[in-house]
Amino acid sequence: MTVCSQAPAAGTAVPVDFTDDLPPLGRLAPSPTGLLHLGNAWAFLLAWLSARGRGGRILLRMEDLDPQRSRPAFAAAILEDLAWLGLDWDAGPGCAPTALAPDCGPFVQSQRAPVYAEALARLEAAGHTYPCFCSRRELRLLASAPHPGEEGPERPDPCRTLGAAEQRRRLAAGHHAALRLRCPDESISFTDAVMGPCSFSPGEFGGDFALRRSDGVVAYQLAVAVDDGRMGVTEVVRGRDLLPSTPRQLLVMRFLGLRTPRYAHIPLLLDATGERLAKRHASLSLAALRARGARPERIVGFLAKLAGINPGGGAARPWELVGRFSPDALPREDLRVMENDMDSLAGAGG
Ligand code: GLU
């Protein structure tokens, strides 16, 4: 997949000004579909350090739109794990009501249905959408962020050119329709703080994409774009597997007139076989590491070493690292976490 028009070579510093802002508003956006693993901790630590390092604030948004996969027990465990790591937030679950930006709460996506309905109505009224009657494997997964292998092959959508009469006929006959964004035939360009200048043609980011599933569940792309825009988020630090989602979210924000954040797509943590860490890696969950005796400061110190800001890899609390994070210090390639790393995190040698 072509992602960046001028992807940086490994090890090159990318000249991106990530520092000329007012104090940033960053965000932690966990999905309560499983326990947090080391890869989530990596992304959240860097998002937190990036904002805190410039005197910024953090909001926590629980992304629980997927009714099949989200569980309140996971949401509770995630909040506990983040606090255990030493990460805090200024707005979100567990915080007193706050006025980070007008209209910015609630911070749990399943409680934001009216906000999404209003955004969808505006996009529909402006002619940016069309109903799609195709049933796709994608349907089940649309409410979650698309990590690699979770989206079906792209193909032109036959529903794009259905006439209004045919649309009405199918809807009247009781067919359920997803709602898709009609993407303009142009490339979307942005500068990523880690990946450098990026440009995606519609073919590269997947073309017309769903905003709402045919069962009415709001899609991740719509929800995240609306939330980042309306909550006043100014920087998004997340795994680089979500880079192809960025042009889609930028389009939604553009059509809704929302201010766009800056993006930093960080390298992924991989297991010893080179597979992206995911919730199925139960042994790499923070809960499993904790049960093996791991201390949070060992984990934070290890992750900070991977980020190039803690050369010795010694134990550290997040606050002790504030001011050290820089996108330029990050490796440009994904990073493997080996069995012996886990053993040493779990306490071998204290
Ligand atoms: N909630 C998403 C996930 O856990 C992250 C979405 C984002 O950072 O935009 O994969």
CSV table of C-alpha atoms and ligand atoms in Angstrom, one decimal:
chain,number,residue,atom,x,y,z
A,1,MET,CA,0.0,0.0,0.0
A,2,THR,CA,1.3,3.4,-0.8
A,3,VAL,CA,0.8,5.5,2.2
A,4,CYS,CA,3.2,8.5,2.1
A,5,SER,CA,4.3,10.3,-0.9
A,6,GLN,CA,7.6,11.0,0.7
A,7,ALA,CA,7.9,8.4,3.4
A,8,PRO,CA,11.1,9.1,5.4
A,9,ALA,CA,13.9,6.7,5.2
A,10,ALA,CA,14.6,4.8,8.4
A,11,GLY,CA,16.4,6.9,11.0
A,12,THR,CA,16.0,10.3,9.3
A,13,ALA,CA,14.6,13.1,11.3
A,14,VAL,CA,11.4,14.5,9.9
A,15,PRO,CA,11.4,18.3,10.0
A,16,VAL,CA,7.9,18.8,11.3
A,17,ASP,CA,7.0,21.6,13.6
A,18,PHE,CA,5.1,20.0,16.3
A,19,THR,CA,5.8,22.7,18.8
A,20,ASP,CA,4.4,26.0,17.6
A,21,ASP,CA,0.9,25.4,19.1
A,22,LEU,CA,-0.8,26.7,22.1
A,23,PRO,CA,-0.7,24.0,24.8
A,24,PRO,CA,-2.2,21.0,23.0
A,25,LEU,CA,-5.2,19.0,23.8
A,26,GLY,CA,-4.4,15.3,23.3
A,27,ARG,CA,-6.6,12.3,23.7
A,28,LEU,CA,-6.5,8.7,24.9
A,29,ALA,CA,-9.2,6.8,22.9
A,30,PRO,CA,-9.4,3.2,24.1
A,31,SER,CA,-11.9,0.7,22.8
A,32,PRO,CA,-13.3,-1.5,25.6
A,33,THR,CA,-13.2,-4.6,23.5
A,34,GLY,CA,-10.5,-6.4,25.5
A,35,LEU,CA,-7.8,-5.8,28.1
A,36,LEU,CA,-5.1,-3.2,27.4
A,37,HIS,CA,-1.9,-4.7,26.1
A,38,LEU,CA,1.6,-3.4,25.8
A,39,GLY,CA,1.0,-1.9,22.4
A,40,ASN,CA,-1.9,0.1,23.8
A,41,ALA,CA,0.3,1.2,26.7
A,42,TRP,CA,2.9,2.3,24.2
A,43,ALA,CA,0.5,4.4,22.2
A,44,PHE,CA,-1.2,5.9,25.2
A,45,LEU,CA,2.1,6.8,26.9
A,46,LEU,CA,3.4,8.6,23.8
A,47,ALA,CA,0.1,10.4,23.3
A,48,TRP,CA,0.2,11.5,27.0
A,49,LEU,CA,3.9,12.5,26.9
A,50,SER,CA,3.4,14.5,23.7
A,51,ALA,CA,0.6,16.6,25.1
A,52,ARG,CA,2.0,16.9,28.7
A,53,GLY,CA,5.5,17.7,27.4
A,54,ARG,CA,4.1,21.0,26.0
A,55,GLY,CA,2.0,21.9,29.0
A,56,GLY,CA,-1.1,20.4,27.3
A,57,ARG,CA,-4.2,18.6,28.6
A,58,ILE,CA,-5.6,15.2,27.9
A,59,LEU,CA,-9.1,13.9,27.5
A,60,LEU,CA,-10.1,10.3,27.7
A,61,ARG,CA,-12.8,9.1,25.3
A,62,MET,CA,-14.2,5.6,25.7
A,63,GLU,CA,-14.8,4.3,22.1
A,64,ASP,CA,-17.5,1.8,22.9
A,65,LEU,CA,-19.7,2.0,19.7
A,66,ASP,CA,-19.3,-1.6,18.7
A,67,PRO,CA,-22.2,-3.3,20.4
A,68,GLN,CA,-21.0,-6.8,19.7
A,69,ARG,CA,-17.5,-6.3,21.0
A,70,SER,CA,-17.6,-3.6,23.7
A,71,ARG,CA,-18.0,-4.6,27.4
A,72,PRO,CA,-18.4,-2.3,30.5
A,73,ALA,CA,-16.0,-4.6,32.4
A,74,PHE,CA,-13.3,-3.9,29.8
A,75,ALA,CA,-13.9,-0.2,30.1
A,76,ALA,CA,-13.5,-0.4,33.9
A,77,ALA,CA,-10.3,-2.5,33.6
A,78,ILE,CA,-8.8,-0.1,31.0
A,79,LEU,CA,-9.3,2.9,33.3
A,80,GLU,CA,-7.7,1.0,36.1
A,81,ASP,CA,-4.7,-0.1,33.9
A,82,LEU,CA,-4.1,3.5,32.7
A,83,ALA,CA,-4.1,4.8,36.3
A,84,TRP,CA,-1.8,1.9,37.3
A,85,LEU,CA,0.6,3.0,34.6
A,86,GLY,CA,0.6,6.5,36.0
A,87,LEU,CA,-1.4,8.2,33.1
A,88,ASP,CA,-4.0,10.7,34.0
A,89,TRP,CA,-6.5,12.8,32.1
A,90,ASP,CA,-8.3,16.1,32.6
A,91,ALA,CA,-11.6,15.3,31.1
A,92,GLY,CA,-13.4,12.0,30.6
A,93,PRO,CA,-14.8,9.1,32.7
A,94,GLY,CA,-14.0,9.7,36.4
A,95,CYS,CA,-13.4,13.4,36.0
A,96,ALA,CA,-15.6,16.2,37.2
A,97,PRO,CA,-17.5,18.0,34.4
A,98,THR,CA,-15.2,20.3,32.6
A,99,ALA,CA,-15.3,22.9,29.9
A,100,LEU,CA,-12.3,22.0,27.7
A,101,ALA,CA,-14.3,23.2,24.7
A,102,PRO,CA,-17.9,24.1,24.2
A,103,ASP,CA,-20.1,20.9,23.8
A,104,CYS,CA,-17.2,18.6,24.3
A,105,GLY,CA,-18.8,15.9,26.5
A,106,PRO,CA,-20.0,13.2,27.1
A,107,PHE,CA,-16.8,11.3,26.7
A,108,VAL,CA,-18.3,7.9,26.2
A,109,GLN,CA,-19.2,7.3,22.5
A,110,SER,CA,-22.3,5.2,23.2
A,111,GLN,CA,-23.8,8.3,25.0
A,112,ARG,CA,-23.2,10.6,22.0
A,113,ALA,CA,-25.9,9.4,19.6
A,114,PRO,CA,-27.5,12.8,19.2
A,115,VAL,CA,-24.2,14.4,18.3
A,116,TYR,CA,-23.6,11.8,15.6
A,117,ALA,CA,-27.2,12.0,14.3
A,118,GLU,CA,-26.9,15.8,13.9
A,119,ALA,CA,-23.6,15.4,12.0
A,120,LEU,CA,-25.0,12.7,9.7
A,121,ALA,CA,-28.1,14.9,9.0
A,122,ARG,CA,-25.9,17.8,8.0
A,123,LEU,CA,-23.8,15.6,5.7
A,124,GLU,CA,-26.9,14.1,4.2
A,125,ALA,CA,-28.5,17.5,3.7
A,126,ALA,CA,-25.4,18.8,2.0
A,127,GLY,CA,-25.4,15.9,-0.5
A,128,HIS,CA,-22.2,14.3,0.8
A,129,THR,CA,-23.7,10.9,1.4
A,130,TYR,CA,-25.7,8.1,-0.3
A,131,PRO,CA,-27.5,5.0,1.0
A,132,CYS,CA,-25.7,1.7,0.3
A,133,PHE,CA,-27.7,-1.5,0.1
A,134,CYS,CA,-24.8,-3.9,-0.3
A,135,SER,CA,-24.2,-6.2,2.6
A,136,ARG,CA,-20.5,-6.6,3.4
A,137,ARG,CA,-18.4,-8.3,5.9
A,138,GLU,CA,-17.4,-4.8,6.7
A,139,LEU,CA,-20.8,-4.3,8.3
A,140,ARG,CA,-19.9,-6.1,11.5
A,141,LEU,CA,-16.6,-4.3,11.9
A,142,LEU,CA,-17.4,-0.7,10.9
A,143,ALA,CA,-17.9,0.5,14.5
A,144,SER,CA,-14.3,-0.4,15.3
A,145,ALA,CA,-11.1,1.3,14.2
A,146,PRO,CA,-9.9,-0.6,11.1
A,147,HIS,CA,-6.6,-2.3,12.0
A,148,PRO,CA,-4.8,-4.3,9.3
A,149,GLY,CA,-6.8,-7.2,7.8
A,150,GLU,CA,-10.1,-6.0,9.2
A,151,GLU,CA,-11.4,-4.3,6.0
A,152,GLY,CA,-12.6,-6.2,3.0
A,153,PRO,CA,-11.1,-5.6,-0.4
A,154,GLU,CA,-12.1,-2.3,-1.9
A,155,ARG,CA,-14.2,-2.1,-5.0
A,156,PRO,CA,-16.3,0.6,-6.6
A,157,ASP,CA,-19.6,0.9,-4.8
A,158,PRO,CA,-22.5,0.1,-7.2
A,159,CYS,CA,-24.9,2.1,-4.9
A,160,ARG,CA,-23.0,5.4,-5.7
A,161,THR,CA,-24.9,5.8,-8.9
A,162,LEU,CA,-28.4,4.5,-7.9
A,163,GLY,CA,-31.0,7.0,-8.9
A,164,ALA,CA,-33.2,8.7,-6.3
A,165,ALA,CA,-36.3,6.8,-7.4
A,166,GLU,CA,-34.5,3.4,-7.0
A,167,GLN,CA,-33.2,4.5,-3.6
A,168,ARG,CA,-36.7,5.4,-2.5
A,169,ARG,CA,-38.1,2.1,-3.9
A,170,ARG,CA,-35.6,0.0,-2.0
A,171,LEU,CA,-36.1,1.9,1.2
A,172,ALA,CA,-39.9,1.7,0.9
A,173,ALA,CA,-39.5,-2.1,0.3
A,174,GLY,CA,-37.8,-2.3,3.7
A,175,HIS,CA,-34.2,-2.8,2.6
A,176,HIS,CA,-31.8,-1.5,5.2
A,177,ALA,CA,-29.1,0.8,3.9
A,178,ALA,CA,-25.7,1.8,5.2
A,179,LEU,CA,-24.8,5.4,4.7
A,180,ARG,CA,-21.6,6.2,2.8
A,181,LEU,CA,-19.6,9.3,2.3
A,182,ARG,CA,-19.3,10.3,-1.4
A,183,CYS,CA,-15.6,11.0,-1.6
A,184,PRO,CA,-14.4,13.7,-4.0
A,185,ASP,CA,-12.1,12.5,-6.7
A,186,GLU,CA,-9.0,14.2,-5.2
A,187,SER,CA,-6.0,13.3,-3.1
A,188,ILE,CA,-6.0,14.2,0.6
A,189,SER,CA,-2.7,15.5,1.9
A,190,PHE,CA,-1.4,16.2,5.3
A,191,THR,CA,1.9,16.3,7.2
A,192,ASP,CA,2.3,13.7,9.8
A,193,ALA,CA,4.7,14.5,12.7
A,194,VAL,CA,6.3,11.0,12.3
A,195,MET,CA,5.6,9.9,8.8
A,196,GLY,CA,6.2,13.2,7.1
A,197,PRO,CA,4.2,14.5,4.2
A,198,CYS,CA,1.4,12.1,3.3
A,199,SER,CA,-1.0,12.0,0.4
A,200,PHE,CA,-3.7,9.5,-0.3
A,201,SER,CA,-5.8,9.2,-3.4
A,202,PRO,CA,-9.4,7.9,-2.9
A,203,GLY,CA,-8.2,4.5,-4.2
A,204,GLU,CA,-5.5,4.4,-1.6
A,205,PHE,CA,-7.7,5.2,1.4
A,206,GLY,CA,-10.5,3.0,0.3
A,207,GLY,CA,-12.9,5.3,-1.6
A,208,ASP,CA,-16.4,6.0,-0.4
A,209,PHE,CA,-16.6,4.8,3.2
A,210,ALA,CA,-19.5,4.0,5.5
A,211,LEU,CA,-20.5,6.5,8.1
A,212,ARG,CA,-23.3,4.4,9.5
A,213,ARG,CA,-24.0,0.7,9.4
A,214,SER,CA,-27.3,-0.6,7.9
A,215,ASP,CA,-28.4,-1.6,11.5
A,216,GLY,CA,-28.0,2.1,12.5
A,217,VAL,CA,-24.7,1.7,14.4
A,218,VAL,CA,-22.5,4.7,13.8
A,219,ALA,CA,-19.1,3.9,12.1
A,220,TYR,CA,-15.8,4.6,13.7
A,221,GLN,CA,-14.7,7.0,11.0
A,222,LEU,CA,-17.7,9.3,11.5
A,223,ALA,CA,-17.6,9.1,15.3
A,224,VAL,CA,-13.9,9.8,15.7
A,225,ALA,CA,-13.9,12.7,13.2
A,226,VAL,CA,-16.8,14.3,14.9
A,227,ASP,CA,-15.4,13.8,18.3
A,228,ASP,CA,-11.9,15.0,17.7
A,229,GLY,CA,-13.3,18.0,15.9
A,230,ARG,CA,-16.1,18.9,18.4
A,231,MET,CA,-14.0,18.1,21.5
A,232,GLY,CA,-11.3,20.5,20.3
A,233,VAL,CA,-8.6,17.8,20.1
A,234,THR,CA,-5.5,19.4,18.6
A,235,GLU,CA,-3.2,16.4,18.3
A,236,VAL,CA,-3.8,12.7,17.7
A,237,VAL,CA,-1.0,10.3,18.5
A,238,ARG,CA,-1.8,6.7,17.5
A,239,GLY,CA,-0.5,3.6,15.8
A,240,ARG,CA,0.6,4.0,12.2
A,241,ASP,CA,-1.9,1.2,11.2
A,242,LEU,CA,-4.5,3.9,11.5
A,243,LEU,CA,-2.8,6.2,9.0
A,244,PRO,CA,-5.2,5.3,6.1
A,245,SER,CA,-8.1,6.4,8.4
A,246,THR,CA,-6.7,9.9,8.6
A,247,PRO,CA,-7.7,11.1,5.1
A,248,ARG,CA,-11.2,9.8,5.7
A,249,GLN,CA,-11.5,11.6,9.0
A,250,LEU,CA,-10.1,14.8,7.5
A,251,LEU,CA,-12.8,14.6,4.8
A,252,VAL,CA,-15.6,14.3,7.4
A,253,MET,CA,-14.1,17.2,9.4
A,254,ARG,CA,-13.8,19.3,6.2
A,255,PHE,CA,-17.4,18.7,5.2
A,256,LEU,CA,-18.6,19.5,8.8
A,257,GLY,CA,-16.4,22.6,9.0
A,258,LEU,CA,-14.5,21.2,12.0
A,259,ARG,CA,-11.0,22.2,13.0
A,260,THR,CA,-8.6,19.4,12.3
A,261,PRO,CA,-5.9,18.1,14.7
A,262,ARG,CA,-2.3,17.4,13.9
A,263,TYR,CA,-1.5,13.7,13.6
A,264,ALA,CA,1.5,11.6,14.7
A,265,HIS,CA,1.3,8.0,13.6
A,266,ILE,CA,3.8,6.1,15.6
A,267,PRO,CA,5.5,2.7,14.9
A,268,LEU,CA,3.7,-0.4,16.1
A,269,LEU,CA,4.9,-2.9,18.6
A,270,LEU,CA,5.1,-6.4,17.2
A,271,ASP,CA,5.4,-9.8,18.9
A,272,ALA,CA,8.5,-11.9,18.4
A,273,THR,CA,7.0,-13.3,15.2
A,274,GLY,CA,6.4,-9.9,13.7
A,275,GLU,CA,2.7,-9.8,14.3
A,276,ARG,CA,1.1,-6.5,15.5
A,277,LEU,CA,0.3,-6.7,19.2
A,278,ALA,CA,-3.5,-7.0,19.6
A,279,LYS,CA,-6.0,-7.9,22.2
A,280,ARG,CA,-5.6,-11.6,21.4
A,281,HIS,CA,-2.1,-11.5,22.8
A,282,ALA,CA,-3.4,-12.3,26.3
A,283,SER,CA,0.1,-12.8,27.7
A,284,LEU,CA,1.0,-9.3,26.8
A,285,SER,CA,-2.0,-7.7,28.5
A,286,LEU,CA,-1.0,-5.3,31.3
A,287,ALA,CA,-3.2,-7.4,33.6
A,288,ALA,CA,-1.1,-10.6,32.8
A,289,LEU,CA,2.2,-8.7,33.2
A,290,ARG,CA,1.0,-7.3,36.6
A,291,ALA,CA,0.0,-10.8,37.7
A,292,ARG,CA,3.5,-11.9,36.8
A,293,GLY,CA,4.9,-9.2,39.1
A,294,ALA,CA,5.6,-6.4,36.6
A,295,ARG,CA,5.8,-2.9,38.1
A,296,PRO,CA,4.3,0.0,36.1
A,297,GLU,CA,7.6,2.0,36.2
A,298,ARG,CA,9.5,-0.9,34.6
A,299,ILE,CA,6.9,-1.0,31.8
A,300,VAL,CA,7.0,2.8,31.3
A,301,GLY,CA,10.8,2.8,31.4
A,302,PHE,CA,11.0,0.0,28.8
A,303,LEU,CA,8.5,1.8,26.5
A,304,ALA,CA,10.3,5.1,26.9
A,305,LYS,CA,13.5,3.3,25.9
A,306,LEU,CA,11.8,2.1,22.7
A,307,ALA,CA,10.7,5.7,22.1
A,308,GLY,CA,14.3,6.8,22.2
A,309,ILE,CA,13.9,8.9,25.3
A,310,ASN,CA,15.2,6.7,28.1
A,311,PRO,CA,18.5,5.2,26.8
A,312,GLY,CA,19.3,3.0,29.8
A,313,GLY,CA,15.7,1.7,30.0
A,314,GLY,CA,15.6,2.2,33.7
A,315,ALA,CA,12.3,2.4,35.6
A,316,ALA,CA,10.5,5.7,35.2
A,317,ARG,CA,7.1,7.2,36.1
A,318,PRO,CA,5.4,9.1,33.2
A,319,TRP,CA,5.8,12.4,35.0
A,320,GLU,CA,9.5,11.9,35.1
A,321,LEU,CA,9.7,11.7,31.3
A,322,VAL,CA,7.7,14.9,30.6
A,323,GLY,CA,9.5,17.1,28.2
A,324,ARG,CA,11.6,14.4,26.7
A,325,PHE,CA,9.2,13.1,24.0
A,326,SER,CA,9.9,14.1,20.5
A,327,PRO,CA,8.5,12.5,17.3
A,328,ASP,CA,12.0,12.9,15.9
A,329,ALA,CA,13.4,10.5,18.5
A,330,LEU,CA,11.1,7.7,17.5
A,331,PRO,CA,12.4,4.8,15.4
A,332,ARG,CA,10.9,4.8,11.9
A,333,GLU,CA,10.3,1.1,11.9
A,334,ASP,CA,8.0,-1.1,13.9
A,335,LEU,CA,9.5,-2.6,17.0
A,336,ARG,CA,9.5,-6.2,18.2
A,337,VAL,CA,8.9,-7.2,21.8
A,338,MET,CA,10.7,-10.4,22.6
A,339,GLU,CA,10.1,-13.1,25.2
A,340,ASN,CA,13.1,-12.0,27.2
A,341,ASP,CA,11.8,-8.4,27.3
A,342,MET,CA,8.6,-9.7,28.9
A,343,ASP,CA,10.5,-11.8,31.4
A,344,SER,CA,12.5,-8.8,32.4
A,345,LEU,CA,9.4,-6.6,32.7
A,346,ALA,CA,7.8,-9.3,34.8
A,347,GLY,CA,10.4,-8.8,37.3
A,348,ALA,CA,13.4,-11.1,36.6
A,349,GLY,CA,16.2,-9.2,38.2
A,350,GLY,CA,13.9,-7.0,40.3
B,1,GLU,N1,-10.3,3.4,19.7
B,1,GLU,C1,-9.4,3.0,18.6
B,1,GLU,C2,-8.7,1.8,19.0
B,1,GLU,O1,-8.6,1.4,20.1
B,1,GLU,C3,-8.4,4.1,18.5
B,1,GLU,C4,-8.9,5.1,17.5
B,1,GLU,C5,-8.0,6.3,17.3
B,1,GLU,O2,-7.0,6.5,18.0
B,1,GLU,O3,-8.4,7.1,16.4
B,1,GLU,O4,-8.1,1.2,18.1
